[in-house]
CSV table of C-alpha atoms in Angstrom, one decimal:
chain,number,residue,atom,x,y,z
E,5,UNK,CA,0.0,0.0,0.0
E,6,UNK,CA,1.1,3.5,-0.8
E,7,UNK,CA,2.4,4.8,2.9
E,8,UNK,CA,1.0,8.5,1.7
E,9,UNK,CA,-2.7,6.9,1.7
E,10,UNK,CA,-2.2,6.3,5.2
E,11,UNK,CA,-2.2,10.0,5.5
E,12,UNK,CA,-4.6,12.8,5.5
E,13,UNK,CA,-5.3,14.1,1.4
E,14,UNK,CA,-4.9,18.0,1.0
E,15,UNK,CA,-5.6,19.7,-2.2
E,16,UNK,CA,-3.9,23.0,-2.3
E,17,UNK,CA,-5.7,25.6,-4.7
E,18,UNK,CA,-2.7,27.3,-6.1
E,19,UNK,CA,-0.9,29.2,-9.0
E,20,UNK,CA,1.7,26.8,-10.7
E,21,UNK,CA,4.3,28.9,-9.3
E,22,UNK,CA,3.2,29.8,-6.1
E,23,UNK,CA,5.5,29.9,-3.1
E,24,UNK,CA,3.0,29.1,-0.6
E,25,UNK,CA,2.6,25.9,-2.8
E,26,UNK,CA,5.7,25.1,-2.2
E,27,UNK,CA,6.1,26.2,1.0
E,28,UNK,CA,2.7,24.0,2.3
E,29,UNK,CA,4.4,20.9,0.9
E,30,UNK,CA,7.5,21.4,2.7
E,31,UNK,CA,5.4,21.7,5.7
E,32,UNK,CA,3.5,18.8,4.9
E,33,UNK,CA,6.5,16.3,4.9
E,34,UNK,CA,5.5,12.9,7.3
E,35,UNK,CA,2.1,15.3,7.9
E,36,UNK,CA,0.0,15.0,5.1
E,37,UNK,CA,-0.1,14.2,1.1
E,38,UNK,CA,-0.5,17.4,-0.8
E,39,UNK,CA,-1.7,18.1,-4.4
E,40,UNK,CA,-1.9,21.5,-6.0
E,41,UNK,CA,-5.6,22.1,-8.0
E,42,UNK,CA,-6.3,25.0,-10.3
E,43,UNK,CA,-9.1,27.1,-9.5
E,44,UNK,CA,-10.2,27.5,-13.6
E,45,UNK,CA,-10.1,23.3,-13.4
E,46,UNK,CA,-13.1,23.4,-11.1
E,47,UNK,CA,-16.4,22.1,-12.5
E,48,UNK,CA,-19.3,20.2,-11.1
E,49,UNK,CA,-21.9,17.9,-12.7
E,50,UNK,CA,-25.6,17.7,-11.0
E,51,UNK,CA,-27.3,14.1,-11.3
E,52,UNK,CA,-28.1,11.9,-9.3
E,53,UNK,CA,-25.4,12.9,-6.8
E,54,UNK,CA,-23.5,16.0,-7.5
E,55,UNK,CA,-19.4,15.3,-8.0
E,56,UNK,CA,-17.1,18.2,-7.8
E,57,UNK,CA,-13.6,17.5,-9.4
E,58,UNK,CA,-10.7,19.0,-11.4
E,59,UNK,CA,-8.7,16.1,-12.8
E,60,UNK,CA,-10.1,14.1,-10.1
E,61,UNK,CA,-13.4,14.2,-7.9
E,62,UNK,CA,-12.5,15.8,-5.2
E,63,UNK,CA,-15.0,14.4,-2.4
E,64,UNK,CA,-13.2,11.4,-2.9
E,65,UNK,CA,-9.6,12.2,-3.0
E,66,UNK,CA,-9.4,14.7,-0.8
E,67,UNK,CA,-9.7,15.1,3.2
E,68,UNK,CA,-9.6,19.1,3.1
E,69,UNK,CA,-8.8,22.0,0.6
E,70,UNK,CA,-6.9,25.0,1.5
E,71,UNK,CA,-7.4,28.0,-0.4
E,72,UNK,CA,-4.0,29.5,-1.0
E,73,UNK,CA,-4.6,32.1,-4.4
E,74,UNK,CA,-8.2,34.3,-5.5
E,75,UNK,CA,-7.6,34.5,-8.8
E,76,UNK,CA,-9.2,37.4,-11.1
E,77,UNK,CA,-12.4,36.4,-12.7
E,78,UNK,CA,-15.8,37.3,-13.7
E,79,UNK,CA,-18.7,37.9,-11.4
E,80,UNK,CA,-19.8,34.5,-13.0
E,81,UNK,CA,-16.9,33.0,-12.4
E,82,UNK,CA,-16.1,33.9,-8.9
E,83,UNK,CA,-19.5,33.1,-7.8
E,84,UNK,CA,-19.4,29.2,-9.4
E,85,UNK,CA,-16.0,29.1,-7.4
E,86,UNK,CA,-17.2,30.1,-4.1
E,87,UNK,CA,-20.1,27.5,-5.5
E,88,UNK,CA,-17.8,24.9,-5.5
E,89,UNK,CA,-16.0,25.1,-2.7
E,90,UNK,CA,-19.6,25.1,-0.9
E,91,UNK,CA,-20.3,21.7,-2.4
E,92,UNK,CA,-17.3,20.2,-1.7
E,93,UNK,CA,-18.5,21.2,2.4
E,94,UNK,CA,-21.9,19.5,2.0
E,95,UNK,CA,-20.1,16.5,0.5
E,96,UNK,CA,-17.5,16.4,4.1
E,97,UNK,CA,-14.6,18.1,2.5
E,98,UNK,CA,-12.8,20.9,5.0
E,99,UNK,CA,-12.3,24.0,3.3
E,100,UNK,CA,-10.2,26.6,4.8
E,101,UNK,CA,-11.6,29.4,4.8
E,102,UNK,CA,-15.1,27.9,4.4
E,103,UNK,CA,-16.2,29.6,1.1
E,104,UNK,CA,-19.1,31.7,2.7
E,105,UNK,CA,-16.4,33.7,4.6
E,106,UNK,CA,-14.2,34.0,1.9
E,107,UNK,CA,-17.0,35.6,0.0
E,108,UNK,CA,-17.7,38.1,3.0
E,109,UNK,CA,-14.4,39.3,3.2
E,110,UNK,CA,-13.1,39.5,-0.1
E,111,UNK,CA,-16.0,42.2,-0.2
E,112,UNK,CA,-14.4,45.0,1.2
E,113,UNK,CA,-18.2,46.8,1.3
E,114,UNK,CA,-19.9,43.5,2.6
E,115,UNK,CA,-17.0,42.5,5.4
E,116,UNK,CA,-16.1,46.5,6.9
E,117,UNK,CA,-20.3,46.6,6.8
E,118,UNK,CA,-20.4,43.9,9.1
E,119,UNK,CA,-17.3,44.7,11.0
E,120,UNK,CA,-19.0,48.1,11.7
E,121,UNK,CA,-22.2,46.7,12.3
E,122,UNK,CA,-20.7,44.7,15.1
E,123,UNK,CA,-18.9,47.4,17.1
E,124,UNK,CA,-15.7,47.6,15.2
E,125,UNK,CA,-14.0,50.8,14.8
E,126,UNK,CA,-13.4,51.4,10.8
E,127,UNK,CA,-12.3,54.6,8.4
E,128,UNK,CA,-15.2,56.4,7.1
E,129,UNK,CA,-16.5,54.6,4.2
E,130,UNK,CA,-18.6,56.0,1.3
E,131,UNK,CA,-19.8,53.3,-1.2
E,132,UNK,CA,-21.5,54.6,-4.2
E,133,UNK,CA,-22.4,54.0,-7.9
E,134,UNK,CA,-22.3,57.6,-9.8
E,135,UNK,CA,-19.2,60.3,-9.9
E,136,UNK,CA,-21.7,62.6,-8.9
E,137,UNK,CA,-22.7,60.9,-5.7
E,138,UNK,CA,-18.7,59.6,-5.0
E,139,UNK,CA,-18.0,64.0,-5.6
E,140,UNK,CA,-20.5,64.4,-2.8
E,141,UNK,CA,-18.6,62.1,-0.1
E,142,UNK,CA,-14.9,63.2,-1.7
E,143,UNK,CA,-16.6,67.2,-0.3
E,144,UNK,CA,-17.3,65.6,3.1
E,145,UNK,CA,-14.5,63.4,4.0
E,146,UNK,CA,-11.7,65.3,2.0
E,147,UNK,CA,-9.4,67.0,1.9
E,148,UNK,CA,-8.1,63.9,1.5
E,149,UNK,CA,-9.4,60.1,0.7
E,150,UNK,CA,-8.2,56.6,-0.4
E,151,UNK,CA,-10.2,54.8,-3.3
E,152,UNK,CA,-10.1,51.1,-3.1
E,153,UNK,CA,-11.7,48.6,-5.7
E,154,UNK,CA,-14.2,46.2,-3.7
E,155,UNK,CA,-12.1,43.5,-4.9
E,156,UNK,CA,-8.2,43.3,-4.5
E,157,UNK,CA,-5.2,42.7,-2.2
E,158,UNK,CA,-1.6,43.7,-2.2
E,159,UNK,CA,-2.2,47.3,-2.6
E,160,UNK,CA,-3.5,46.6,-6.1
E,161,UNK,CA,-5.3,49.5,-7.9
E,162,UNK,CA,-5.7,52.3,-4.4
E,163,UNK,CA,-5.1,55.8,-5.0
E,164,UNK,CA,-5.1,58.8,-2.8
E,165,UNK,CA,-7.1,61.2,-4.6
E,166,UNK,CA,-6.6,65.2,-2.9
E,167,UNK,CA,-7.8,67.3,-5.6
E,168,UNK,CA,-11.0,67.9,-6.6
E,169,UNK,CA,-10.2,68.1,-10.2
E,170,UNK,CA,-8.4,64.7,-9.9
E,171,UNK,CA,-11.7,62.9,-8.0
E,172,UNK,CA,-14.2,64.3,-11.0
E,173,UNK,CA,-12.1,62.1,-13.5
E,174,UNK,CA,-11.4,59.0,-11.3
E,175,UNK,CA,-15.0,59.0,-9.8
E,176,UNK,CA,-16.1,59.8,-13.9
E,177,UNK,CA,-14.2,56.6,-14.9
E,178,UNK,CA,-14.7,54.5,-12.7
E,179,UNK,CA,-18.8,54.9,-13.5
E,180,UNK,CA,-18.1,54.7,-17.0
E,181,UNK,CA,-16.0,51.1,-16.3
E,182,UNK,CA,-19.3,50.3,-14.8
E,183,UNK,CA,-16.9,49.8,-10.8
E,184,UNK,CA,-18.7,50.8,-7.8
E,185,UNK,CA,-16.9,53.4,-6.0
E,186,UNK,CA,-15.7,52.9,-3.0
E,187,UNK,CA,-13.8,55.7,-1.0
E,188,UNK,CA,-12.1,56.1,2.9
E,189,UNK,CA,-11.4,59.2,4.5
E,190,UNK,CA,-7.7,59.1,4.6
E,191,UNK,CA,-6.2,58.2,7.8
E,192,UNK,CA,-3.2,60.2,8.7
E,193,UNK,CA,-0.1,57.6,10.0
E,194,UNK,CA,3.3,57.7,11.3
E,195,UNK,CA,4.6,56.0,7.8
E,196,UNK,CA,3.6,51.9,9.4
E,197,UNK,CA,0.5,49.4,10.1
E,198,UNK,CA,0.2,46.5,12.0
E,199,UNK,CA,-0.8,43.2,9.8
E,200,UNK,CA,-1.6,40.5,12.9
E,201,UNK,CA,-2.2,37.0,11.0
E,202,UNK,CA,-4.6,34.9,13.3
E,203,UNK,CA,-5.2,31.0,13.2
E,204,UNK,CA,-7.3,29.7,15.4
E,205,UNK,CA,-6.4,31.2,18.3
E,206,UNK,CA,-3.0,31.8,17.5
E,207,UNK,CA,-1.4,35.4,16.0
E,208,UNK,CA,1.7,37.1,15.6
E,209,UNK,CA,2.3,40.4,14.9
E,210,UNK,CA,4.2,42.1,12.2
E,211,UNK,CA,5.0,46.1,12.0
E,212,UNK,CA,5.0,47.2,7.9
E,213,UNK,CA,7.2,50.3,7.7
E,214,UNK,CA,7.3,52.7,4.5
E,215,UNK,CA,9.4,55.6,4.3
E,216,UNK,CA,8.6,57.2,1.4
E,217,UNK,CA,4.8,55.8,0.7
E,218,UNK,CA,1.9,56.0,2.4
E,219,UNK,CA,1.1,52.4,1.5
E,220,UNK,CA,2.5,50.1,3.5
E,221,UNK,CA,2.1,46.3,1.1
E,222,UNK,CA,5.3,44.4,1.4
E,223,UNK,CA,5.4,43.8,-2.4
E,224,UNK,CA,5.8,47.8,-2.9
E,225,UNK,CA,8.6,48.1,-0.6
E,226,UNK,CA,7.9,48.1,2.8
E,227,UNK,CA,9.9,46.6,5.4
E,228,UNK,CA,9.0,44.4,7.8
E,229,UNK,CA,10.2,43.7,11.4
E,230,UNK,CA,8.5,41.7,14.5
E,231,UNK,CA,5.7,43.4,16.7
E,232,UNK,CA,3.9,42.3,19.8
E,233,UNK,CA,0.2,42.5,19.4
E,234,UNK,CA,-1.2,45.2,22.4
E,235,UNK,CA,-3.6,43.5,24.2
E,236,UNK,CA,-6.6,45.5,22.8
E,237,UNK,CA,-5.1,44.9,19.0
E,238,UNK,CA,-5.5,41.3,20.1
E,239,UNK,CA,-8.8,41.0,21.6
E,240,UNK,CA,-10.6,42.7,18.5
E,241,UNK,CA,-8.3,40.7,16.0
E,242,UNK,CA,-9.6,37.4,17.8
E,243,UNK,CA,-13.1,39.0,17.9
E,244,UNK,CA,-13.2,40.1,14.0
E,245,UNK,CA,-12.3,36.8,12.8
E,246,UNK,CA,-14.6,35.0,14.9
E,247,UNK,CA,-17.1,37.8,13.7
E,248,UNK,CA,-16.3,36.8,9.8
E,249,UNK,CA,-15.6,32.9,11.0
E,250,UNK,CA,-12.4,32.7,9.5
E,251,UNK,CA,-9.9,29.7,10.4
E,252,UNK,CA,-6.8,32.4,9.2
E,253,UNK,CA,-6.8,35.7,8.3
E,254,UNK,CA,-4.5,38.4,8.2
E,255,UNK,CA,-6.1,41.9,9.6
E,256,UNK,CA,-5.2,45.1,8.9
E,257,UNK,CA,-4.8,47.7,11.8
E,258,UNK,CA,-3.7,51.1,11.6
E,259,UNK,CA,-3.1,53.7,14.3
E,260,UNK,CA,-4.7,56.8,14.7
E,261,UNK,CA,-2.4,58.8,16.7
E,262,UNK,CA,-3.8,59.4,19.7
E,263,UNK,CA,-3.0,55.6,20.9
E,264,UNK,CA,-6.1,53.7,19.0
E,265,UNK,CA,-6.7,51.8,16.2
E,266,UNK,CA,-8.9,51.7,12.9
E,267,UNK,CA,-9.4,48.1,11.9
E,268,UNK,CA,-9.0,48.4,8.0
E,269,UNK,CA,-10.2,45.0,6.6
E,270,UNK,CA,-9.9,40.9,6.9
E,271,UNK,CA,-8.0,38.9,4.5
E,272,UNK,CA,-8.6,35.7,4.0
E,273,UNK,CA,-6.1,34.5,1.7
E,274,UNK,CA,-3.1,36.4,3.7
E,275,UNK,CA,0.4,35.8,2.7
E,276,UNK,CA,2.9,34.9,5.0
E,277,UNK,CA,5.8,35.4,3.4
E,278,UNK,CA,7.1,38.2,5.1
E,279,UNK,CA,5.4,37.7,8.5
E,280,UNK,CA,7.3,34.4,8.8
E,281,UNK,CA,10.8,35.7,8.1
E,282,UNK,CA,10.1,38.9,10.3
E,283,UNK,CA,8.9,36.9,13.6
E,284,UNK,CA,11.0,33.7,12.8
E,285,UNK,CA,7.9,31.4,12.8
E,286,UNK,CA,7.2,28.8,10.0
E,287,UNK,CA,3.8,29.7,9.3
E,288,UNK,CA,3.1,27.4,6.6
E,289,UNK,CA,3.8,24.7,9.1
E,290,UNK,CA,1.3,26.0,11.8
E,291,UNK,CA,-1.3,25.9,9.1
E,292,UNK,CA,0.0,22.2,8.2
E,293,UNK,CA,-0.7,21.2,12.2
E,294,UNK,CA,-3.9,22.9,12.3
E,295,UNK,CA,-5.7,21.7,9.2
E,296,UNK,CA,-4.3,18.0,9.9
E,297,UNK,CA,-5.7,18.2,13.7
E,298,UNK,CA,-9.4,19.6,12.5
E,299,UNK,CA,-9.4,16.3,10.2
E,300,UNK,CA,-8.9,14.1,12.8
E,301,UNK,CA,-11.4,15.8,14.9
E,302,UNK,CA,-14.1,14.6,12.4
């Protein structure tokens, strides 16, 4: 018998050349057997009993499936996806993140809505649909605000927008794209955030520094060094993924000043990269431990 069938099956949605790929089947060495799947190889057939498979069905072959990538697609496409993934829960497959929290926080609107909802301080938020409505909030929030697509990580396609002139043709364009428009009073910083990555109830802190940017994403430059959580970063962290029941996330918190925080969104495909050579801590490893121990629970 094959001495891998003896362990747990992971399928590990991921680009071909993904790092975290590799990095999850490092981890996974004497833990688990580990495949990579490609999200555009997802497709389901409804009969008798619905099978959900990419080269393989999936029910069968797999004990769990970490989402490691959210690749761009259509509204079509992400929502058969998130469909998917769904399907593969009813059928006894683990999925982490389970798909209906990955849909609430990859929308920025629909995840800071419900943050706020629930008590969480957040940056004033307009969300809107016309240039004329978006020129409205840019006159009450300004002088100064961040505009953010619904959909995106890694610092992908913000802008700081400060000029009146400048709003009337991103607002314009962004209508005539048929985007939403979704704008943040800008929140003045001392030049760093604080990304605390969360599983379970585990979390490490990491301090992004940027000199010369207001934007703060690792992959435009910032540096990164190690960063004890403060007790009340911690107790909302634990509290906002419990809120959005994620299994990991990686939250986004940045200091007002005065010795708060603003709680600027959940992600729930967070890299670790960084965070891992900043604080020493194989991250990819954890996550090996703690999907591995949530199969054997069931």
């Amino acid at each position: 018998m094959d001495p891998r069938t003896q362990l747990p099956r992971i399928g590990i949605l991921a680009n071909e050349d993904s790092w975290y790929f590799q990095d999850l089947q490092c981890a996974a060495s004497g833990k688990a057997h580990v495949e990579r799947l490609e999200f555009s190889a997802l497709q389901s057939r409804i009969g008798v009993v619905e099978s959900i498979s990419t080269d393989a069905l999936l029910s069968e072959n797999f004990d769990a499936v970490i989402v490691r990538t959210m690749p761009p697609g259509s509204l079509e496409q992400v929502v058969f996806r998130m469909d998917a993934l769904a399907g593969l829960e009813r059928q006894g497959v683990l999925v982490i993140n389970p798909p209906k929290s990955m849909e609430l926080a990859i929308d920025k609107y629909l995840s800071l809505s419900k943050l706020s909802s629930a008590g969480f301080r957040v940056p004033q938020t307009h969300v809107c649909q016309t240039w004329q409505d978006a020129m409205v909030a840019f006159e009450e929030m300004g002088p100064s605000v961040v505009v953010k697509p619904i959909f995106g990580g890694e610092g992908r396609g913000i802008m700081r927008v400060e000029d009146a002139d400048l709003a009337h043709r991103v607002f314009k364009t962004l209508q005539q794209m048929g985007q939403i428009i979704y704008l943040q009073k800008f929140v003045p910083h001392p030049g760093y955030d604080l990304r605390v990555m969360v599983l379970g109830d585990t979390m490490w802190g990491m301090r992004r520094t940027s000199a010369d940017s207001w934007r703060t994403n690792l992959s435009r430059g910032a540096h990164a060094t190690p960063e004890t959580v403060p007790a009340e970063v911690a107790e909302v962290a634990l509290a906002a993924v419990k809120t959005l029941d994620l299994a990991i996330a990686g939250l986004d918190f940045l200091p007002d000043g005065e010795g708060g925080w603003y709680l600027l969104e959940a992600n729930a495909v967070p890299g670790w990269k960084g965070l891992s050579a900043a604080c020493d801590v194989d991250i990819a490893s954890k996550l090996m431990d703690y999907v591995v121990a949530k199969i054997a629970e069931r």
